[in-house]
Coordinates of C-alpha atoms in Angstrom, one line a residue:
M1 CA 30.0 -4.0 -4.7
L2 CA 26.3 -3.7 -4.8
I3 CA 24.0 -6.3 -3.1
L4 CA 21.5 -6.9 -5.9
D5 CA 19.4 -9.7 -4.2
V6 CA 19.5 -11.6 -1.0
Y7 CA 17.5 -14.5 0.4
S8 CA 17.8 -17.2 3.0
T9 CA 18.4 -21.0 2.7
R10 CA 18.2 -23.8 5.1
K11 CA 21.9 -23.3 6.1
G12 CA 22.5 -19.7 5.5
V13 CA 22.1 -16.7 3.2
N14 CA 22.7 -16.3 -0.5
L15 CA 23.8 -12.8 -1.7
W16 CA 23.8 -11.7 -5.3
L17 CA 26.5 -9.2 -5.8
K18 CA 26.7 -6.9 -8.7
G19 CA 30.0 -5.5 -10.1
K20 CA 30.7 -5.8 -13.8
K21 CA 28.5 -8.8 -13.7
A22 CA 26.2 -10.5 -11.1
R23 CA 27.6 -13.4 -9.1
K24 CA 26.3 -15.4 -6.2
R25 CA 27.9 -15.7 -2.8
F26 CA 26.8 -18.1 0.1
V27 CA 27.4 -17.3 3.7
R28 CA 26.6 -19.7 6.6
H29 CA 24.1 -18.3 9.0
E30 CA 22.3 -20.5 11.6
N31 CA 18.7 -20.3 12.6
S32 CA 18.3 -19.3 16.2
F33 CA 15.9 -17.6 18.6
L34 CA 15.9 -16.1 22.1
I35 CA 13.8 -17.2 25.0
H36 CA 13.2 -15.7 28.5
F37 CA 11.4 -17.7 31.2
P38 CA 10.0 -15.6 34.0
D39 CA 10.4 -18.7 36.2
E40 CA 13.2 -20.9 35.1
H41 CA 12.7 -23.5 37.8
K42 CA 9.1 -24.1 36.5
H43 CA 10.5 -25.0 33.1
A44 CA 13.7 -26.8 34.0
E45 CA 12.6 -30.0 32.3
L46 CA 11.7 -28.1 29.1
I47 CA 15.2 -26.4 29.1
E48 CA 16.9 -29.8 29.6
G49 CA 15.0 -31.3 26.8
L50 CA 15.9 -28.6 24.5
E51 CA 19.6 -29.0 25.4
T52 CA 19.5 -32.7 24.5
K53 CA 18.4 -31.9 20.9
Y54 CA 19.7 -28.5 20.0
R55 CA 22.6 -26.2 20.8
V56 CA 21.4 -24.0 23.7
E57 CA 23.5 -21.1 25.1
E58 CA 22.8 -18.9 28.1
T59 CA 22.7 -15.4 27.2
A60 CA 21.6 -11.8 28.1
F61 CA 19.8 -9.8 25.5
R62 CA 18.2 -6.4 25.0
T63 CA 14.5 -5.6 24.4
I64 CA 13.0 -2.2 24.1
F65 CA 11.9 -2.5 27.8
G66 CA 15.4 -3.4 29.1
E67 CA 17.8 -6.3 29.7
E68 CA 16.6 -9.9 29.9
E69 CA 18.4 -13.1 30.9
G70 CA 17.6 -16.2 28.9
Y71 CA 18.8 -18.6 26.3
R72 CA 19.7 -18.6 22.6
V73 CA 18.3 -21.8 20.9
Y74 CA 19.7 -22.9 17.6
A75 CA 16.5 -24.5 16.2
P76 CA 13.9 -23.7 13.5
K77 CA 10.8 -21.6 14.1
K78 CA 8.5 -24.6 14.5
I79 CA 10.4 -25.4 17.8
A80 CA 9.6 -21.9 19.1
R81 CA 5.9 -22.6 18.4
M82 CA 6.1 -25.8 20.3
I83 CA 7.7 -24.1 23.3
E84 CA 5.0 -21.4 23.2
T85 CA 2.3 -24.2 23.5
Q86 CA 4.1 -25.9 26.5
A87 CA 5.2 -22.8 28.3
P88 CA 2.6 -19.9 27.5
D89 CA 4.5 -17.6 29.9
A90 CA 7.7 -17.9 28.0
E91 CA 8.8 -14.7 26.1
I92 CA 10.2 -15.6 22.7
Y93 CA 12.2 -13.3 20.5
N94 CA 13.7 -13.3 16.9
A95 CA 11.8 -16.5 16.1
D96 CA 10.0 -15.4 12.9
I97 CA 12.2 -12.7 11.4
R98 CA 13.8 -13.1 8.0
R99 CA 17.2 -14.6 8.3
E100 CA 18.6 -12.6 5.5
M101 CA 17.4 -9.4 7.2
E102 CA 19.0 -10.6 10.5
Y103 CA 22.3 -11.2 8.6
L104 CA 22.3 -7.8 6.8
A105 CA 21.2 -5.8 9.9
A106 CA 23.9 -7.3 12.1
R107 CA 26.5 -6.0 9.6
G108 CA 24.9 -2.7 8.7
L109 CA 24.3 -3.9 5.1
S110 CA 21.2 -3.6 2.9
C111 CA 20.1 -4.4 -0.7
L112 CA 20.9 -1.9 -3.5
S113 CA 23.4 0.1 -1.5
E114 CA 27.2 0.2 -1.7
P115 CA 29.2 -0.7 1.4
F116 CA 29.2 2.2 3.8
Q117 CA 26.5 4.0 1.8
D118 CA 23.9 5.7 3.9
R119 CA 20.7 3.7 3.6
F120 CA 18.7 7.0 3.4
D121 CA 20.7 8.3 0.5
L122 CA 18.2 9.4 -2.2
S123 CA 20.4 8.2 -5.1
I124 CA 19.2 5.0 -6.8
P125 CA 21.9 2.6 -8.4
E126 CA 21.8 2.3 -12.2
L127 CA 20.5 -1.0 -13.1
K128 CA 19.9 -2.6 -16.6
V129 CA 16.2 -2.6 -17.0
F130 CA 14.0 -4.4 -19.5
E131 CA 10.2 -3.8 -19.8
C132 CA 7.7 -5.9 -21.6
K133 CA 4.0 -7.0 -21.9
V134 CA 2.9 -10.6 -22.1
R135 CA -0.2 -11.4 -24.1
F136 CA -2.5 -14.4 -23.3
D137 CA -5.1 -16.3 -25.1
N138 CA -7.6 -15.5 -22.3
P139 CA -6.9 -12.6 -19.9
V140 CA -9.4 -14.0 -17.4
N141 CA -8.2 -17.6 -17.2
P142 CA -5.0 -17.8 -19.4
S143 CA -3.8 -21.1 -20.6
R144 CA -1.5 -20.0 -23.4
I145 CA 1.0 -17.2 -24.0
T146 CA 0.5 -15.7 -27.5
A147 CA 2.9 -12.8 -27.7
I148 CA 5.5 -10.8 -25.8
E149 CA 6.0 -7.1 -26.7
S150 CA 8.7 -4.5 -25.8
R151 CA 10.8 -1.7 -27.3
Q152 CA 13.9 -4.0 -27.6
F153 CA 12.2 -7.3 -28.4
S154 CA 8.8 -8.5 -29.7
V155 CA 7.6 -11.9 -30.7
E156 CA 4.2 -13.6 -31.4
G157 CA 2.8 -16.9 -32.8
R158 CA 3.2 -20.4 -31.5
E159 CA 3.6 -20.6 -27.8
K160 CA 6.8 -22.6 -27.8
V161 CA 8.5 -20.2 -30.3
V162 CA 7.4 -17.2 -28.3
I163 CA 8.8 -18.6 -25.0
E164 CA 12.0 -20.0 -26.5
E165 CA 12.9 -16.7 -28.3
F166 CA 12.0 -14.8 -25.1
M167 CA 14.3 -16.9 -22.9
S168 CA 17.0 -16.6 -25.4
F169 CA 16.7 -12.8 -25.5
I170 CA 16.8 -12.6 -21.7
D171 CA 19.8 -14.8 -21.6
S172 CA 21.7 -12.6 -24.0
F173 CA 20.4 -9.2 -22.9
N174 CA 20.9 -10.2 -19.2
P175 CA 18.9 -7.5 -17.4
D176 CA 19.1 -6.7 -13.7
T177 CA 15.5 -5.8 -13.5
I178 CA 12.5 -7.0 -15.5
L179 CA 9.3 -4.9 -15.5
M180 CA 6.5 -7.2 -16.8
E181 CA 2.8 -6.7 -17.0
N182 CA 1.0 -9.4 -15.0
A183 CA 4.4 -10.9 -14.1
D184 CA 3.0 -12.9 -11.2
I185 CA 0.8 -14.7 -13.6
A186 CA 3.2 -14.9 -16.5
A187 CA 6.4 -15.9 -14.9
R188 CA 4.9 -19.0 -13.3
M189 CA 3.2 -19.9 -16.6
M190 CA 6.5 -19.5 -18.4
F191 CA 8.3 -21.7 -15.9
E192 CA 5.7 -24.4 -16.3
K193 CA 5.8 -24.1 -20.1
C194 CA 9.6 -24.1 -20.2
R195 CA 9.5 -27.4 -18.3
E196 CA 6.9 -28.8 -20.7
Y197 CA 8.8 -27.7 -23.8
G198 CA 12.3 -28.5 -22.5
I199 CA 13.4 -24.9 -22.7
D200 CA 16.0 -23.4 -20.3
F201 CA 14.2 -21.1 -17.8
T202 CA 16.4 -18.0 -17.9
L203 CA 14.1 -15.5 -16.1
S204 CA 16.1 -16.3 -13.0
R205 CA 20.0 -16.0 -12.8
G206 CA 20.1 -18.9 -10.4
K207 CA 17.3 -20.9 -8.8
F208 CA 13.9 -19.5 -7.9
R209 CA 11.4 -19.7 -5.2
F210 CA 7.6 -19.2 -4.8
L211 CA 5.8 -16.7 -2.7
K212 CA 2.6 -18.2 -1.4
E213 CA -0.7 -16.7 -2.1
N214 CA -2.4 -15.1 1.0
S215 CA -5.7 -13.7 1.9
Y216 CA -5.6 -11.3 4.8
Y217 CA -7.7 -8.7 6.6
S218 CA -6.7 -5.0 6.5
Y219 CA -8.5 -1.8 7.4
G220 CA -12.0 -3.4 7.3
A221 CA -11.6 -5.3 4.1
V222 CA -10.4 -8.7 2.9
K223 CA -7.4 -8.5 0.6
H224 CA -5.5 -11.0 -1.4
R225 CA -1.9 -11.4 -2.5
R226 CA -1.5 -13.8 -5.3
S227 CA 1.3 -16.4 -5.5
A228 CA 4.4 -15.3 -7.3
L229 CA 7.6 -16.8 -8.8
I230 CA 10.6 -15.0 -7.4
P231 CA 13.8 -15.2 -9.4
E232 CA 17.2 -15.2 -7.8
G233 CA 19.8 -12.7 -8.7
R234 CA 17.3 -10.6 -10.7
I235 CA 14.5 -8.3 -9.9
L236 CA 11.1 -9.1 -11.3
V237 CA 8.4 -6.5 -10.9
D238 CA 4.7 -6.9 -11.8
T239 CA 3.7 -3.5 -13.3
T240 CA 0.1 -4.1 -12.3
S241 CA 1.0 -4.3 -8.6
F242 CA 0.0 -1.6 -6.0
A243 CA 3.7 -0.9 -5.4
F244 CA 4.6 -0.2 -9.0
R245 CA 1.4 1.8 -9.7
E246 CA 1.8 4.0 -6.6
Y247 CA 5.6 4.6 -6.5
G248 CA 7.2 3.0 -9.5
L249 CA 10.6 1.3 -9.7
K250 CA 12.6 4.0 -7.9
G251 CA 10.3 3.7 -4.9
I252 CA 10.5 0.0 -4.9
L253 CA 14.3 0.0 -5.0
F254 CA 14.5 2.6 -2.3
T255 CA 12.2 0.8 0.0
S256 CA 14.4 -2.4 -0.5
R257 CA 17.5 -0.4 0.7
F258 CA 16.2 0.6 4.0
T259 CA 13.8 -2.2 4.9
G260 CA 16.4 -5.0 4.7
L261 CA 14.2 -6.8 2.2
S262 CA 15.0 -7.7 -1.5
A263 CA 13.3 -5.6 -4.2
N264 CA 11.4 -8.7 -5.2
L265 CA 9.6 -8.6 -1.9
T266 CA 9.2 -4.8 -1.5
S267 CA 7.4 -4.8 -5.0
R268 CA 4.9 -7.3 -3.6
F269 CA 4.5 -6.4 0.1
T270 CA 2.0 -3.8 1.4
P271 CA 3.2 -0.5 2.9
G272 CA 2.3 -1.9 6.3
T273 CA 4.6 -4.9 5.9
L274 CA 7.3 -2.5 4.7
I275 CA 7.1 -0.3 7.7
S276 CA 7.0 -3.3 10.0
S277 CA 10.1 -4.7 8.3
Y278 CA 11.9 -1.3 8.7
E279 CA 11.2 -1.4 12.4
V280 CA 12.4 -5.0 12.7
Y281 CA 15.6 -4.1 10.7
E282 CA 16.3 -1.1 12.9
A283 CA 15.8 -3.2 16.0
L284 CA 18.2 -5.8 14.8
K285 CA 20.8 -3.3 13.7
R286 CA 20.7 -1.8 17.3
G287 CA 20.9 -5.2 18.9
I288 CA 17.4 -5.1 20.2
A289 CA 15.4 -8.5 20.2
V290 CA 12.2 -8.6 18.3
P291 CA 9.2 -10.2 20.1
F292 CA 7.7 -13.3 18.5
R293 CA 4.3 -12.2 19.8
K294 CA 3.1 -8.7 20.8
R295 CA 4.0 -8.3 24.4
D296 CA 0.9 -6.2 25.6
A297 CA -1.9 -7.3 23.3
E298 CA -5.2 -5.4 24.1
K299 CA -7.3 -7.0 26.7
P300 CA -11.1 -6.7 27.1
R301 CA -12.1 -3.3 28.6
R302 CA -15.3 -1.8 29.9
I303 CA -17.3 0.2 27.6
E304 CA -16.9 3.4 29.7
E305 CA -13.0 3.1 29.3
L306 CA -13.4 2.6 25.5
R307 CA -15.6 5.7 25.2
R308 CA -13.0 7.7 27.2
N309 CA -9.9 6.5 25.3
D310 CA -10.7 5.2 21.9
K311 CA -12.2 8.1 19.9
G312 CA -10.1 8.1 16.7
G313 CA -9.5 11.2 14.6
L314 CA -11.6 14.4 14.7
I315 CA -13.9 14.8 11.6
L316 CA -16.3 17.7 11.2
Q317 CA -19.3 17.5 8.8
P318 CA -19.2 20.2 6.1
E319 CA -22.3 21.9 4.8
P320 CA -22.9 20.6 1.3
G321 CA -22.3 23.2 -1.4
V322 CA -19.7 25.3 -3.3
Y323 CA -17.2 27.7 -1.5
E324 CA -14.9 30.3 -3.0
N325 CA -11.4 31.5 -1.8
V326 CA -10.7 28.4 0.2
S327 CA -7.5 27.2 1.7
Q328 CA -6.8 23.6 2.8
I329 CA -4.1 23.3 5.4
D330 CA -2.7 19.8 5.7
F331 CA -0.3 18.7 8.4
T332 CA 2.7 16.8 6.9
S333 CA 2.6 13.1 8.1
M334 CA 0.7 14.3 11.2
Y335 CA 0.6 11.0 13.1
P336 CA 4.2 10.0 12.6
A337 CA 5.1 13.6 13.5
I338 CA 3.2 13.2 16.8
I339 CA 5.0 10.0 17.5
V340 CA 8.4 11.7 17.0
K341 CA 7.5 15.1 18.8
Y342 CA 5.9 13.5 21.8
N343 CA 8.3 10.5 22.1
L344 CA 5.5 7.8 21.9
S345 CA 6.6 4.2 22.1
P346 CA 5.4 1.2 24.2
E347 CA 8.3 1.5 26.6
S348 CA 8.3 5.4 26.9
I349 CA 4.6 6.0 27.8
G350 CA 4.4 7.6 31.2
N351 CA 8.2 7.5 32.0
G352 CA 9.9 9.9 29.6
R353 CA 12.5 7.4 28.4
K354 CA 13.7 7.8 24.9
G355 CA 11.3 5.7 22.8
F356 CA 12.3 3.1 20.1
L357 CA 9.5 4.0 17.7
S358 CA 10.1 7.8 18.0
T359 CA 13.8 7.3 17.5
I360 CA 13.6 5.2 14.3
L361 CA 10.7 7.2 12.7
K362 CA 12.5 10.5 13.1
P363 CA 14.9 10.0 10.1
L364 CA 12.0 8.6 8.0
L365 CA 9.9 11.7 8.8
E366 CA 12.7 14.0 8.1
L367 CA 13.4 12.3 4.8
R368 CA 9.7 12.6 3.9
I369 CA 9.8 16.4 4.6
Q370 CA 12.8 16.7 2.4
T371 CA 11.4 14.6 -0.5
K372 CA 8.0 16.4 -0.4
R373 CA 9.9 19.7 -0.9
M374 CA 12.3 18.3 -3.6
K375 CA 9.7 16.5 -5.8
K376 CA 8.2 19.8 -6.9
S377 CA 11.3 20.5 -9.0
N378 CA 12.8 16.9 -9.2
P379 CA 10.5 14.3 -10.8
D380 CA 12.9 11.5 -10.0
I381 CA 12.0 11.9 -6.3
V382 CA 8.3 11.5 -6.8
G383 CA 8.2 7.7 -6.4
I384 CA 10.5 7.8 -3.3
D385 CA 8.3 10.4 -1.7
T386 CA 5.1 8.4 -2.4
A387 CA 6.7 5.3 -0.9
L388 CA 7.6 7.2 2.2
K389 CA 4.1 8.7 2.4
W390 CA 2.4 5.3 2.3
M391 CA 4.8 3.8 4.9
L392 CA 4.3 6.8 7.3
V393 CA 0.5 6.6 6.9
T394 CA 0.5 2.9 7.9
C395 CA 3.0 3.3 10.7
F396 CA 0.2 4.8 12.9
G397 CA -2.2 1.9 12.2
Y398 CA 0.5 -0.6 13.1
T399 CA 0.8 0.7 16.6
G400 CA -2.7 -0.7 17.2
F401 CA -2.4 -3.8 15.1
R402 CA -2.7 -6.9 17.2
N403 CA 0.4 -8.6 15.5
A404 CA 2.6 -5.4 15.5
K405 CA 6.1 -6.3 16.9
F406 CA 6.4 -2.9 18.6
G407 CA 2.8 -1.9 18.8
S408 CA 0.7 -0.8 21.8
I409 CA -3.0 0.2 22.1
S410 CA -2.1 2.9 24.6
V411 CA 0.4 4.4 22.1
H412 CA -2.3 4.2 19.3
E413 CA -4.9 5.9 21.5
R414 CA -2.4 8.6 22.7
I415 CA -1.6 9.5 19.1
T416 CA -5.2 10.0 18.2
A417 CA -5.9 12.0 21.4
I418 CA -3.0 14.3 20.6
G419 CA -4.2 14.6 17.0
R420 CA -7.6 15.7 18.1
E421 CA -6.1 18.3 20.4
I422 CA -4.0 19.7 17.6
L423 CA -6.8 19.9 15.2
L424 CA -9.1 21.6 17.7
K425 CA -6.2 24.1 18.5
S426 CA -5.7 24.8 14.8
I427 CA -9.5 25.4 14.4
K428 CA -9.4 27.9 17.3
I429 CA -6.4 29.6 15.9
A430 CA -8.1 30.1 12.6
E431 CA -11.4 31.3 14.2
E432 CA -9.5 33.7 16.5
S433 CA -7.8 35.3 13.4
G434 CA -11.2 36.0 11.9
T435 CA -11.1 33.0 9.4
E436 CA -14.2 30.8 8.7
V437 CA -13.6 27.1 9.2
I438 CA -15.8 25.2 6.8
H439 CA -14.5 21.7 7.3
A440 CA -11.9 19.7 9.3
M441 CA -10.8 16.1 8.9
V442 CA -8.1 14.3 11.0
D443 CA -5.1 16.1 9.8
S444 CA -6.4 19.1 7.7
I445 CA -8.7 22.0 7.9
F446 CA -10.6 24.0 5.2
V447 CA -10.9 27.7 5.8
R448 CA -12.4 30.5 3.8
N449 CA -11.0 34.0 3.3
S450 CA -7.9 33.4 5.3
N451 CA -4.9 35.7 5.4
G452 CA -1.6 34.5 4.1
S453 CA 0.0 33.9 7.5
L454 CA -2.5 31.3 9.0
K455 CA -0.4 28.3 8.0
E456 CA 2.7 29.7 9.5
K457 CA 0.8 30.6 12.7
I458 CA -0.6 27.1 13.0
E459 CA 2.8 25.5 12.4
R460 CA 4.4 27.9 15.1
E461 CA 1.8 27.1 17.8
T462 CA 1.3 23.4 17.1
G463 CA 5.0 22.6 16.4
L464 CA 4.1 20.5 13.3
L465 CA 4.8 21.3 9.6
A466 CA 1.9 21.8 7.3
E467 CA 1.2 22.5 3.6
E468 CA -1.4 24.8 2.1
D469 CA -3.5 24.3 -1.0
R470 CA -5.5 27.3 -2.2
Y471 CA -8.7 26.9 -4.3
Y472 CA -10.6 29.1 -6.5
W473 CA -13.6 27.1 -5.4
I474 CA -14.4 23.9 -3.7
V475 CA -17.5 21.6 -3.6
F476 CA -18.5 19.4 -0.7
L477 CA -21.0 16.8 -1.9
P478 CA -24.1 15.6 0.1
R479 CA -24.8 12.2 1.4
K480 CA -28.1 10.6 0.7
D481 CA -29.6 12.0 3.9
G482 CA -28.7 15.6 2.7
F483 CA -25.8 16.1 5.2
G484 CA -22.3 16.8 4.0
A485 CA -20.0 13.8 3.1
P486 CA -16.7 14.6 4.9
A487 CA -14.5 12.7 2.4
R488 CA -16.3 13.5 -0.9
Y489 CA -15.2 16.8 -2.4
Y490 CA -13.5 18.3 -5.4
G491 CA -12.2 21.8 -6.4
L492 CA -10.2 23.9 -8.8
L493 CA -6.8 24.8 -7.2
E494 CA -5.2 28.1 -8.0
N495 CA -2.4 26.2 -10.0
G496 CA -5.1 25.2 -12.5
K497 CA -5.3 21.6 -11.4
T498 CA -8.4 19.9 -10.0
K499 CA -8.4 17.9 -6.8
L500 CA -10.8 15.0 -6.7
R501 CA -11.7 13.0 -3.6
G502 CA -14.4 10.3 -3.2
V503 CA -16.1 10.9 -6.6
M504 CA -16.8 8.2 -9.2
A505 CA -13.7 8.9 -11.3
R506 CA -11.5 8.1 -8.3
R507 CA -13.3 4.8 -7.4
R508 CA -11.6 1.5 -8.6
D509 CA -15.0 -0.1 -9.3
T510 CA -16.0 2.7 -11.8
P511 CA -16.1 1.3 -15.4
E512 CA -13.5 3.0 -17.7
F513 CA -16.3 4.6 -19.9
I514 CA -17.9 6.3 -16.9
R515 CA -14.5 7.4 -15.6
K516 CA -13.5 9.0 -18.9
A517 CA -16.9 10.8 -19.1
Q518 CA -16.7 12.2 -15.6
L519 CA -13.1 13.3 -16.1
E520 CA -14.1 15.2 -19.2
M521 CA -16.9 16.9 -17.2
F522 CA -14.4 17.9 -14.6
D523 CA -12.1 19.1 -17.3
L524 CA -14.9 21.4 -18.4
L525 CA -15.2 22.9 -14.9
K526 CA -11.6 24.1 -15.1
K527 CA -12.8 27.0 -17.3
A528 CA -14.4 28.5 -14.3
E529 CA -12.4 30.4 -11.8
T530 CA -15.4 32.1 -10.2
L531 CA -18.8 30.9 -9.1
E532 CA -20.3 33.2 -11.8
E533 CA -18.4 31.4 -14.4
L534 CA -19.2 28.1 -12.8
A535 CA -22.9 28.8 -13.0
E536 CA -22.7 29.5 -16.7
L537 CA -21.4 26.1 -17.6
E538 CA -24.8 24.4 -17.2
N539 CA -25.6 23.9 -20.9
D540 CA -22.0 22.9 -21.7
L541 CA -22.1 20.3 -19.0
K542 CA -25.3 18.9 -20.2
E543 CA -23.9 18.7 -23.7
V544 CA -21.0 16.5 -22.5
Y545 CA -23.4 14.3 -20.6
R546 CA -25.7 13.8 -23.7
K547 CA -22.7 13.2 -25.9
H548 CA -21.6 10.2 -23.7
L549 CA -25.2 9.0 -23.3
L550 CA -25.4 8.8 -27.1
T551 CA -22.0 7.2 -27.7
M552 CA -22.5 4.6 -25.0
K553 CA -24.5 2.3 -27.3
Y554 CA -21.7 2.3 -29.9
S555 CA -18.8 1.9 -27.4
D556 CA -16.7 -1.2 -27.0
P557 CA -18.4 -3.4 -24.3
K558 CA -14.9 -3.9 -22.7
E559 CA -15.0 -0.3 -21.6
F560 CA -17.7 -1.2 -19.1
F561 CA -15.9 -3.8 -16.9
I562 CA -16.5 -3.3 -13.2
R563 CA -13.8 -4.2 -10.8
K564 CA -14.7 -5.5 -7.4
R565 CA -12.8 -7.1 -4.5
I566 CA -14.7 -10.1 -3.2
S567 CA -14.7 -10.9 0.5
R568 CA -16.1 -14.5 -0.1
T569 CA -16.3 -17.1 -2.8
S570 CA -19.8 -18.5 -2.1
Y571 CA -23.0 -16.6 -1.8
S572 CA -26.4 -17.5 -0.2
K573 CA -28.4 -14.9 -2.2
N574 CA -28.4 -14.0 -5.9
S575 CA -26.6 -10.8 -6.8
I576 CA -24.4 -9.4 -9.5
E577 CA -21.3 -10.3 -7.6
A578 CA -22.5 -13.8 -6.9
S579 CA -23.2 -14.3 -10.6
A580 CA -19.7 -13.0 -11.5
V581 CA -18.1 -15.4 -9.1
K582 CA -20.2 -18.3 -10.4
E583 CA -19.2 -17.5 -14.0
L584 CA -15.5 -17.2 -13.2
K585 CA -15.6 -20.5 -11.4
R586 CA -17.3 -22.1 -14.4
T587 CA -14.4 -20.9 -16.6
G588 CA -11.9 -22.5 -14.3
V589 CA -10.6 -19.5 -12.5
K590 CA -9.5 -20.3 -8.9
L591 CA -10.8 -17.7 -6.5
S592 CA -9.8 -16.7 -3.0
P593 CA -11.3 -14.1 -0.5
G594 CA -9.7 -10.6 -1.2
M595 CA -9.1 -11.2 -4.9
E596 CA -10.3 -8.5 -7.4
I597 CA -12.7 -9.7 -10.1
E598 CA -14.0 -8.0 -13.3
Y599 CA -17.3 -8.3 -15.0
V600 CA -19.7 -6.5 -17.4
V601 CA -23.4 -6.4 -16.4
V602 CA -25.3 -7.8 -19.4
D603 CA -28.8 -7.9 -17.8
F604 CA -29.2 -6.5 -14.3
S605 CA -32.8 -7.8 -13.7
K606 CA -31.6 -11.4 -14.4
K607 CA -28.3 -10.9 -12.7
L608 CA -26.5 -11.9 -16.0
V609 CA -22.8 -10.9 -16.3
S610 CA -20.0 -11.5 -18.7
V611 CA -16.4 -12.1 -17.4
R612 CA -14.7 -12.2 -20.8
N613 CA -15.2 -10.8 -24.3
P614 CA -18.6 -9.2 -23.6
E615 CA -20.8 -8.7 -26.7
S616 CA -23.4 -6.4 -25.1
I617 CA -24.1 -4.4 -22.0
D618 CA -27.2 -3.5 -19.9
A619 CA -27.6 0.0 -21.4
E620 CA -30.1 1.1 -18.7
Y621 CA -27.9 -0.1 -15.9
Y622 CA -24.9 1.9 -17.2
R623 CA -27.0 4.9 -18.1
K624 CA -27.8 5.1 -14.3
L625 CA -24.1 5.0 -13.5
L626 CA -23.4 7.7 -16.0
E627 CA -26.2 9.8 -14.6
R628 CA -24.8 9.4 -11.0
A629 CA -21.4 10.6 -12.3
Y630 CA -23.1 13.6 -14.0
R631 CA -25.1 14.5 -10.9
E632 CA -21.8 14.7 -8.9
V633 CA -20.4 17.3 -11.2
E634 CA -23.8 19.1 -11.9
F635 CA -24.0 19.6 -8.1
A636 CA -21.2 22.3 -8.4
V637 CA -23.0 24.2 -11.2
N638 CA -26.4 24.1 -9.3
S639 CA -24.8 25.2 -6.1
A640 CA -23.0 28.1 -7.9
K641 CA -26.4 29.1 -9.4
A642 CA -28.0 29.0 -6.0
V643 CA -25.2 31.3 -4.5
K644 CA -25.6 33.7 -7.4
M645 CA -29.3 34.1 -6.8
L646 CA -28.8 35.1 -3.2

């Protein structure tokens, strides 16, 4: 019997089980948390007060650091917060974990897996899937649903008819999974309209709940997760979400299986939240208590100590230009591999004990190595591999995150220190073999004229697996000051594909017209396998540029929308973004920091924008963007010409 969905209630956990049909099962599961007082006598009155209001049991429990004596308190999370305020020295555990995860982990169960099925099994259960698109009267600030389109069902017209027929179809078709464009906007609107029109809301098999919107800070930027209606007993996936764009339905279902979360949540949570959930599930499964707060949060340190320890990854600065016969050697999931190989975990630093983090990341890393190899011949594995890649990428960052349950700044710094040593060692191996190193960046090196055994030699001497990409030619772009930009490059691989990094076609804020134009320019460069052939493409490249310059004035203004993530909702100075925010507010759109907005620049000098149905564009502003995209590609041709003249 497959667990299709799971969520907690005030008194327990609801499981949706799928056999021939889906059915709900309730199991009682009480809220509780664990607490350890370093000095019980000091807090005797507090303990006595708890015992008068709640069930309190003396108990022993395990943490990653060892056994603790304490109490299990059967009370909600708010009581844990109150205890934390009254007794700052108290160590509280299992207070803010998801109760459904606690229930599943204690029994070795998970969503979307059969009883006794290995959670790391790559097979994904067959679910009944329905995919559709919802059309609105206004895509920026929708107030009415005008149509719903799919292969099995389509309807348009009066809103009440559209929603009524759609709900009737869902009820009869009875899908397990609904893939819906802009689902987090459409589902909530459908619920409100069903209530207004007196229509049965069949998007959920049972009740439903709401996921609150949230603005948060991540990797130097403010991001935003919008509110969402979560159906019960059915999986609703927003196809515009990061998760679906990056790793699709199979990746979402797979991450649900081994994180202990429902697929409704894994489709909406960030990879960082997923890896954190995986760590919590593994701790609970092993009977390890999960700290309410990070045990050893970073404390203020002297600048000399920061200089000595906190250096981050090693990045060299390439010489701008074009290079032939280049190999890029990338370490496979370098930082997670370091955690596993060097047994890095908060409780294992300096004592050699088997670490919790290294233990639980090992199967994840081994699976990533397997899926990376399999995806080349099996397209069904691609989504799972991408999900694993994202989770393993973020697991390193979470070791230094202030709220990470099993993080430690000493682990974080040790990982980067070992990473630098490995990269320096790899550079030395390459140079001693007579190979020229032209660039290196955190977990990869770029070498010219290498022999075929360099990758194997680096793997053998570092103990880490690597992958090699060979280029006919590669271009490193310059910064404004003329020095090389480490993360802005592109090149033609020997398999005939181009790799693009940091160019305008890869940026999310690049208008679609400019993106298409630059991609056409890059497609032209595929004709050249040598620098001589590259140099000869100058006139053809100019022709592509001129063509798009001419067609710009006749193109649909909707192709010139610029997408930006805002970090604030009010501005003291006038700017394009400030004008866009002001215009969106005027149309009734509710904005929060971290949200993405779209606008077309109508008059840059006057800071005029259009946020819906633009009728015109600032041709000069977009011409400059097109020229910038052209210059990025032209740099390859000019560099090839310069090499040819030497």
